[in-house]
PDB file of C-alpha atoms in Angstrom:
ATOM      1  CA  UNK A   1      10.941 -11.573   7.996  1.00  0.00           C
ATOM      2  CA  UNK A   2      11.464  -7.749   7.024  1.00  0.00           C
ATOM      3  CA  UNK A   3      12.194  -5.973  10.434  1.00  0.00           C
ATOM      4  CA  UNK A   4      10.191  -2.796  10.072  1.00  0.00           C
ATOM      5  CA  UNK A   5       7.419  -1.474   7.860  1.00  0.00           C
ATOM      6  CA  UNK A   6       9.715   0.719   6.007  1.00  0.00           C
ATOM      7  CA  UNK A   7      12.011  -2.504   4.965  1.00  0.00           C
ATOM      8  CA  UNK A   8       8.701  -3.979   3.027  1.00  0.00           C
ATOM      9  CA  UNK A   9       8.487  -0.217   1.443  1.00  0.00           C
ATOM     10  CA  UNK A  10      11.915  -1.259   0.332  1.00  0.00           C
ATOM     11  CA  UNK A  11      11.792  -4.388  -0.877  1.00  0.00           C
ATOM     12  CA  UNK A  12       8.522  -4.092  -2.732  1.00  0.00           C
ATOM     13  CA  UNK A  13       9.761  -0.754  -4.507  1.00  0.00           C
ATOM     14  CA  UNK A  14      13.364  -2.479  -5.052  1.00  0.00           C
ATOM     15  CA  UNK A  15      10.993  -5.295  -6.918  1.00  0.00           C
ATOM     16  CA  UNK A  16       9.708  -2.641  -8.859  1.00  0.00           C
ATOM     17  CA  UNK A  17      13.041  -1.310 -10.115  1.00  0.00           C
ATOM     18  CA  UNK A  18      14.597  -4.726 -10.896  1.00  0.00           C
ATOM     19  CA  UNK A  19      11.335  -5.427 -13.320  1.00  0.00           C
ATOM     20  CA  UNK A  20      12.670  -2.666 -15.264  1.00  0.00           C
ATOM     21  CA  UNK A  21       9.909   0.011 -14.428  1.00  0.00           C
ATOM     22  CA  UNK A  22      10.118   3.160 -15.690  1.00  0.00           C
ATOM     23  CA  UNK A  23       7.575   4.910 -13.087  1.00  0.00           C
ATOM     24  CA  UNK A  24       7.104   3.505  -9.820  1.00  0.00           C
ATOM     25  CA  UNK A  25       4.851   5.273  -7.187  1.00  0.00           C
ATOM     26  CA  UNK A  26       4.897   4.471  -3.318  1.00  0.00           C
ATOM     27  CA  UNK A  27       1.935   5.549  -1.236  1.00  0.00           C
ATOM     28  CA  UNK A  28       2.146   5.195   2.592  1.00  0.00           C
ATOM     29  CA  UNK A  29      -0.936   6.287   4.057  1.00  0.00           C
ATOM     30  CA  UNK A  30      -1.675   6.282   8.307  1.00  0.00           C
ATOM     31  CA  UNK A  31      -5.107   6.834   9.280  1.00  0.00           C
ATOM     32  CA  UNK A  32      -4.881   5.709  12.543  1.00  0.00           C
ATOM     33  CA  UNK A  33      -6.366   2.363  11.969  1.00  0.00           C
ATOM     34  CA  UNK A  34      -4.449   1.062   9.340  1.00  0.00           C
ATOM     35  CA  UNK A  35      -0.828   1.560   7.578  1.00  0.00           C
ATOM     36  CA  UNK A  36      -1.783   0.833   4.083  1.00  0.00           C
ATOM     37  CA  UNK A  37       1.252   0.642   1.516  1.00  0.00           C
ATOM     38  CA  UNK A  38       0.529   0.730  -2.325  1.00  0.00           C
ATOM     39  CA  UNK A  39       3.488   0.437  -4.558  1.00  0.00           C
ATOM     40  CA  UNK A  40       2.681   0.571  -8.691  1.00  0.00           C
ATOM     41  CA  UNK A  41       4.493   0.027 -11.511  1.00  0.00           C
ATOM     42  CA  UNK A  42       4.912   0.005 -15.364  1.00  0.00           C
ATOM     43  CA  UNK A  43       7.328  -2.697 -15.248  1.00  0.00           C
ATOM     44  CA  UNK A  44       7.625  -6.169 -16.738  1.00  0.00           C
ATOM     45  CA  UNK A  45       4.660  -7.603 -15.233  1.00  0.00           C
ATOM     46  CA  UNK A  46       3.914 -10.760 -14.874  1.00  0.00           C
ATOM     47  CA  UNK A  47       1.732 -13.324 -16.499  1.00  0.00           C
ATOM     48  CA  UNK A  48      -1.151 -15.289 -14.852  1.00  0.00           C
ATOM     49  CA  UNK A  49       1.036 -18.523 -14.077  1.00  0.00           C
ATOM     50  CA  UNK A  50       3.399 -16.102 -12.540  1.00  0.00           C
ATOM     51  CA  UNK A  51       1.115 -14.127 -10.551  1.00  0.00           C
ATOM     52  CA  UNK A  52      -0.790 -17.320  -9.258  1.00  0.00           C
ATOM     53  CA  UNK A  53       2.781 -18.130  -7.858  1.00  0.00           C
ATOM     54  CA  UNK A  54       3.599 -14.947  -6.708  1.00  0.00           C
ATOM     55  CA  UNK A  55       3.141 -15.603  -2.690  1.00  0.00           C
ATOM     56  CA  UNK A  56       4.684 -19.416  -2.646  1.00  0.00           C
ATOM     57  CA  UNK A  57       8.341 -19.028  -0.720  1.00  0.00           C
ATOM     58  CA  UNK A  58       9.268 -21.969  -3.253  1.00  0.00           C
ATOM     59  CA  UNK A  59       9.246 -19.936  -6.251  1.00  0.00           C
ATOM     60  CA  UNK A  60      11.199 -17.253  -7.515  1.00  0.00           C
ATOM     61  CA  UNK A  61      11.273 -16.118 -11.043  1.00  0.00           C
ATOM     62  CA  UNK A  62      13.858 -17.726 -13.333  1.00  0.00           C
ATOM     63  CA  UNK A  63      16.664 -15.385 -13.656  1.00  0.00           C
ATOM     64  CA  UNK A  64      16.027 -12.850 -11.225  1.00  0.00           C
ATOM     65  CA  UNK A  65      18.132 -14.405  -8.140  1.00  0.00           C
ATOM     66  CA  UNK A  66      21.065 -16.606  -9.625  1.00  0.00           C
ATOM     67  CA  UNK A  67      22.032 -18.503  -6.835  1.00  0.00           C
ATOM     68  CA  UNK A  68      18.700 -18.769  -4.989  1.00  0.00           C
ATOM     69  CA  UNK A  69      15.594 -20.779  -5.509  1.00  0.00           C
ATOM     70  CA  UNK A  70      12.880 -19.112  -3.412  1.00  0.00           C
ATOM     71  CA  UNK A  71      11.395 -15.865  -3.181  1.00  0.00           C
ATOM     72  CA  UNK A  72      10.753 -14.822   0.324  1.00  0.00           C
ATOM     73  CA  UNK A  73       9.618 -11.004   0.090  1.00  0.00           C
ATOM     74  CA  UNK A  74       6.311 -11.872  -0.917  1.00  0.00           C
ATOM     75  CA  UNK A  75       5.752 -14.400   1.482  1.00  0.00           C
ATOM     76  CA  UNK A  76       7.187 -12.387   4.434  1.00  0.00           C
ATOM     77  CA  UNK A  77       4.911  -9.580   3.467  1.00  0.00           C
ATOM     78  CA  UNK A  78       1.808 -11.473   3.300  1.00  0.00           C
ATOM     79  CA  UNK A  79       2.363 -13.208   6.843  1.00  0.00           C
ATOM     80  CA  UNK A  80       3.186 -10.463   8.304  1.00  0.00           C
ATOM     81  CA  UNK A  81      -0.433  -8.703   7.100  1.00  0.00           C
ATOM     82  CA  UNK A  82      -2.291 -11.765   7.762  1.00  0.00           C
ATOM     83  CA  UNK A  83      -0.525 -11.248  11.426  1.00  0.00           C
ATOM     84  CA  UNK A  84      -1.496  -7.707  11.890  1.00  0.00           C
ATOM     85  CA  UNK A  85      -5.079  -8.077  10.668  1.00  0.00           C
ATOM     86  CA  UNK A  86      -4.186  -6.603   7.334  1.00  0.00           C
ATOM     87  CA  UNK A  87      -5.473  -7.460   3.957  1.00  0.00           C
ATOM     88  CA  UNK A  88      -2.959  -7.846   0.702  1.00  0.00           C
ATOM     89  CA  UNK A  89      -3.505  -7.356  -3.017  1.00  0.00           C
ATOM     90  CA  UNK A  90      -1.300  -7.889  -6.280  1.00  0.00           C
ATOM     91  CA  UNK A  91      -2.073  -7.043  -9.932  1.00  0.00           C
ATOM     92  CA  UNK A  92       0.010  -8.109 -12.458  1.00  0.00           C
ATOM     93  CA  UNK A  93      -0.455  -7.617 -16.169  1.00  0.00           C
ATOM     94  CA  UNK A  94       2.444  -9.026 -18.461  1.00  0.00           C
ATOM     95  CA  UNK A  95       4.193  -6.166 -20.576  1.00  0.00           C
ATOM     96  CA  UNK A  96       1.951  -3.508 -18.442  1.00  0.00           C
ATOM     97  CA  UNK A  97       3.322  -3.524 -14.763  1.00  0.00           C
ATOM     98  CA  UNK A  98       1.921  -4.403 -11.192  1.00  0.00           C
ATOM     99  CA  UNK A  99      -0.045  -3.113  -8.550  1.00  0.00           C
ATOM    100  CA  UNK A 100       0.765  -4.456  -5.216  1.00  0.00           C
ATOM    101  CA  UNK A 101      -1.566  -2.934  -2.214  1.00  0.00           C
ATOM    102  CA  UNK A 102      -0.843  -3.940   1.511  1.00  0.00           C
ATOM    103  CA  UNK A 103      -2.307  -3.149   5.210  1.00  0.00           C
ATOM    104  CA  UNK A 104      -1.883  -3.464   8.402  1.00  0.00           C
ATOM    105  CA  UNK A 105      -3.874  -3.049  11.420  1.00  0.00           C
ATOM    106  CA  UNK A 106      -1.916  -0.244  13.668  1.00  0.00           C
ATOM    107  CA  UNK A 107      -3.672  -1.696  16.926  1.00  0.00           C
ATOM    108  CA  UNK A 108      -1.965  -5.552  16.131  1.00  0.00           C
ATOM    109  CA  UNK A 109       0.619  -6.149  18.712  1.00  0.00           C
ATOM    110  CA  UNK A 110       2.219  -7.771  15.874  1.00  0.00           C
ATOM    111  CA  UNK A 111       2.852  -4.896  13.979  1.00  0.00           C
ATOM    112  CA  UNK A 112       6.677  -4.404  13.058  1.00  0.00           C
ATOM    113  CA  UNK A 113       8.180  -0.686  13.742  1.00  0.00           C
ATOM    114  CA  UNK A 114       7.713   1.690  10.988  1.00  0.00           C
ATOM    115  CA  UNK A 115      11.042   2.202  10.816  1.00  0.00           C
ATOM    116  CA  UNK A 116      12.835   5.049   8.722  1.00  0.00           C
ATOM    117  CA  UNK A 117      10.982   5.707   6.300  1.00  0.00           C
ATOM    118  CA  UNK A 118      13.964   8.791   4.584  1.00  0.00           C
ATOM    119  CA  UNK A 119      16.380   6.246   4.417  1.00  0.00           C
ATOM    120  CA  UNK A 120      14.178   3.563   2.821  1.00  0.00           C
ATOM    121  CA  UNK A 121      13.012   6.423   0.485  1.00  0.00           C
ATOM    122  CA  UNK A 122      16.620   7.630   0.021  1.00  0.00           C
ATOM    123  CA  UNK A 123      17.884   4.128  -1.058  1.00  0.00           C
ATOM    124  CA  UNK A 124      15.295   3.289  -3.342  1.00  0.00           C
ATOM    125  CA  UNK A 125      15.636   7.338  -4.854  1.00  0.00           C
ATOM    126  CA  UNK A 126      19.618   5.882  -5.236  1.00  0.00           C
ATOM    127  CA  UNK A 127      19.517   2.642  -7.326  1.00  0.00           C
ATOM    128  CA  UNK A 128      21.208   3.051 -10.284  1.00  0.00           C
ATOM    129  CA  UNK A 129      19.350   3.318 -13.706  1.00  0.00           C
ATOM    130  CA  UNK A 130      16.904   5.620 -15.954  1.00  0.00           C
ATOM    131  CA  UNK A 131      13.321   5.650 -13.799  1.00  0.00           C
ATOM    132  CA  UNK A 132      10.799   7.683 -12.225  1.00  0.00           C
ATOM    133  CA  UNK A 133       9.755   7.618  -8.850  1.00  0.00           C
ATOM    134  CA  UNK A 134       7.343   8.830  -6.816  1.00  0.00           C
ATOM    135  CA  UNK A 135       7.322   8.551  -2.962  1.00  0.00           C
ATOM    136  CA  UNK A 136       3.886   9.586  -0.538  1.00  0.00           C
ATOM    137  CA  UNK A 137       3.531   9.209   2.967  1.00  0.00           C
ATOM    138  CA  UNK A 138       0.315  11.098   4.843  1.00  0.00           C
ATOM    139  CA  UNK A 139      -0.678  10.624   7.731  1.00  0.00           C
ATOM    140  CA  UNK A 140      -3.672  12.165   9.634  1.00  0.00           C
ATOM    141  CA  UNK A 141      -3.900  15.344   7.466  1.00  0.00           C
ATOM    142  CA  UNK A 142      -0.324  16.095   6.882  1.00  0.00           C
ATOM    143  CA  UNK A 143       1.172  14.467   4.020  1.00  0.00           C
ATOM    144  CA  UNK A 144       4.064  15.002   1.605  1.00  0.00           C
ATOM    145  CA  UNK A 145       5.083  13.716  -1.740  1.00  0.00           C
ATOM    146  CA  UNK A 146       8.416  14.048  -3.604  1.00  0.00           C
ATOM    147  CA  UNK A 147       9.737  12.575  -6.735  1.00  0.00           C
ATOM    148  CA  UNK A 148      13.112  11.259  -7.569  1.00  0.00           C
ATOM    149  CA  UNK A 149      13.739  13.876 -10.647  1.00  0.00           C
ATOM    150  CA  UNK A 150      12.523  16.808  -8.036  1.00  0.00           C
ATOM    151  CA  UNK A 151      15.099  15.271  -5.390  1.00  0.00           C
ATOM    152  CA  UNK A 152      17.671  15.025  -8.226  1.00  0.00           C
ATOM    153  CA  UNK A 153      17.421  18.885  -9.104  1.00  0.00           C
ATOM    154  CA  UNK A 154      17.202  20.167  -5.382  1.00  0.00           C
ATOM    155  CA  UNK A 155      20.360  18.304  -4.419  1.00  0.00           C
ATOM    156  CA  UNK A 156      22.696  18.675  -7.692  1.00  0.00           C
ATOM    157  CA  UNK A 157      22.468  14.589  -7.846  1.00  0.00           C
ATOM    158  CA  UNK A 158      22.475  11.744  -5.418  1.00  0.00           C
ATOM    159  CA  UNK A 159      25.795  10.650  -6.282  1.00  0.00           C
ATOM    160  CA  UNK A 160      28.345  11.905  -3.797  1.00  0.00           C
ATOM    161  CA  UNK A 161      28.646  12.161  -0.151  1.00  0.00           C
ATOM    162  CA  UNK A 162      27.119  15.642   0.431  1.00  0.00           C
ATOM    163  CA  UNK A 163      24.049  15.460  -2.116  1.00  0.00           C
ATOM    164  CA  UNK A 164      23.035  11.846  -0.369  1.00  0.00           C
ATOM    165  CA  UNK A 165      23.638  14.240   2.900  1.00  0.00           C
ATOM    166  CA  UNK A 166      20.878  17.145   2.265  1.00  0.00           C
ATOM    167  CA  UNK A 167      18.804  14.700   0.383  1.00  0.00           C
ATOM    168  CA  UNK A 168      18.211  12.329   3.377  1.00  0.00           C
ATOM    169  CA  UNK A 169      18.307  15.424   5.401  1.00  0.00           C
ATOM    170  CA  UNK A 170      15.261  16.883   3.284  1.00  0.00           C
ATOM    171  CA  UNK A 171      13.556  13.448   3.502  1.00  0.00           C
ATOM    172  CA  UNK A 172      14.153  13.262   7.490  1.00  0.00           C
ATOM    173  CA  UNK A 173      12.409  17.034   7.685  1.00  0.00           C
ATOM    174  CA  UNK A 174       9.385  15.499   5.518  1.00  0.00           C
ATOM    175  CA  UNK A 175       8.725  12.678   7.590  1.00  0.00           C
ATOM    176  CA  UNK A 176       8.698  14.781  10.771  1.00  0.00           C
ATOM    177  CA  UNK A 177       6.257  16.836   9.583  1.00  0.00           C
ATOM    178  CA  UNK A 178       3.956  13.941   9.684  1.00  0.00           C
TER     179      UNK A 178
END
């Protein structure tokens, strides 16, 4: 079970980045009624016997975990918006990328923490490789968006100690403005 609404950010964006996409785009959007999370991708994709699998906790696809046979991500985040009153969505084209769109009722007592939200956004901005990101969070009528290249450039990097510093620092000062 992912312990906070920002850990699902994570995990569904990490997904994204481990199909090999090259732009990946995370929208968090509050409107008092619902958290809805929308994370899409011009990754890998998936084909229809794939997809169709997608939310079994038996099935993981071959190759991506060596030394595991299920895939629980999925699973976890589909219980835990069937819990909250929530509705989920995935799109998957093969060779085109995937479109997964999640929400959650913010009245459901069983709605996990947000969580951090910088630090899941600083973690994903810090995988390793070539790709585009895109991170969104609004809520009520303040919102803020920030790209991975545009957190690169501010910072000098994200690849030592004091860059990782002023970037999770700019982050933090986004998020509070929400």
């Amino acid at each position: 079970m992912h312990a906070t609404i920002a850990d699902i950010v994570a995990d569904i964006a990490a997904n994204s980045i481990e199909a090999g996409a090259k732009l990946i785009k995370v929208d968090i959007s509050e409107d008092g009624n619902f958290i809805v999370l929308k994370v899409e991708d011009n990754g890998k994709g998936m084909d229809k016997q794939t997809l169709s699998r997608a939310f079994n906790p038996f099935f993981t696809e071959e190759g991506k975990h060596d030394k595991r046979k299920v895939g629980l991500g999925l699973p976890f985040v589909k219980q835990t918006c069937d819990a909250c009153g929530g509705k989920i969505s995935l799109e998957s084209e093969k060779g085109r990328g995937t479109t997964l769109i999640c929400s959650f009722s913010s009245s459901s007592i069983d709605l996990p923490p947000k969580g951090n939200m910088a630090d899941a956004a600083l973690s994903l901005f810090s995988f390793p490789g070539e790709f585009e990101m895109v991170f969104s969070h609004s809520k009520g009528g303040e919102s803020y968006c920030v790209s991975r290249s545009e957190l690169i450039d501010a910072v000098g990097g994200i690849d030592n100690a004091q860059s990782l510093s002023l970037a999770r620092d700019f982050l933090q000062s986004q998020e509070d403005s929400l």
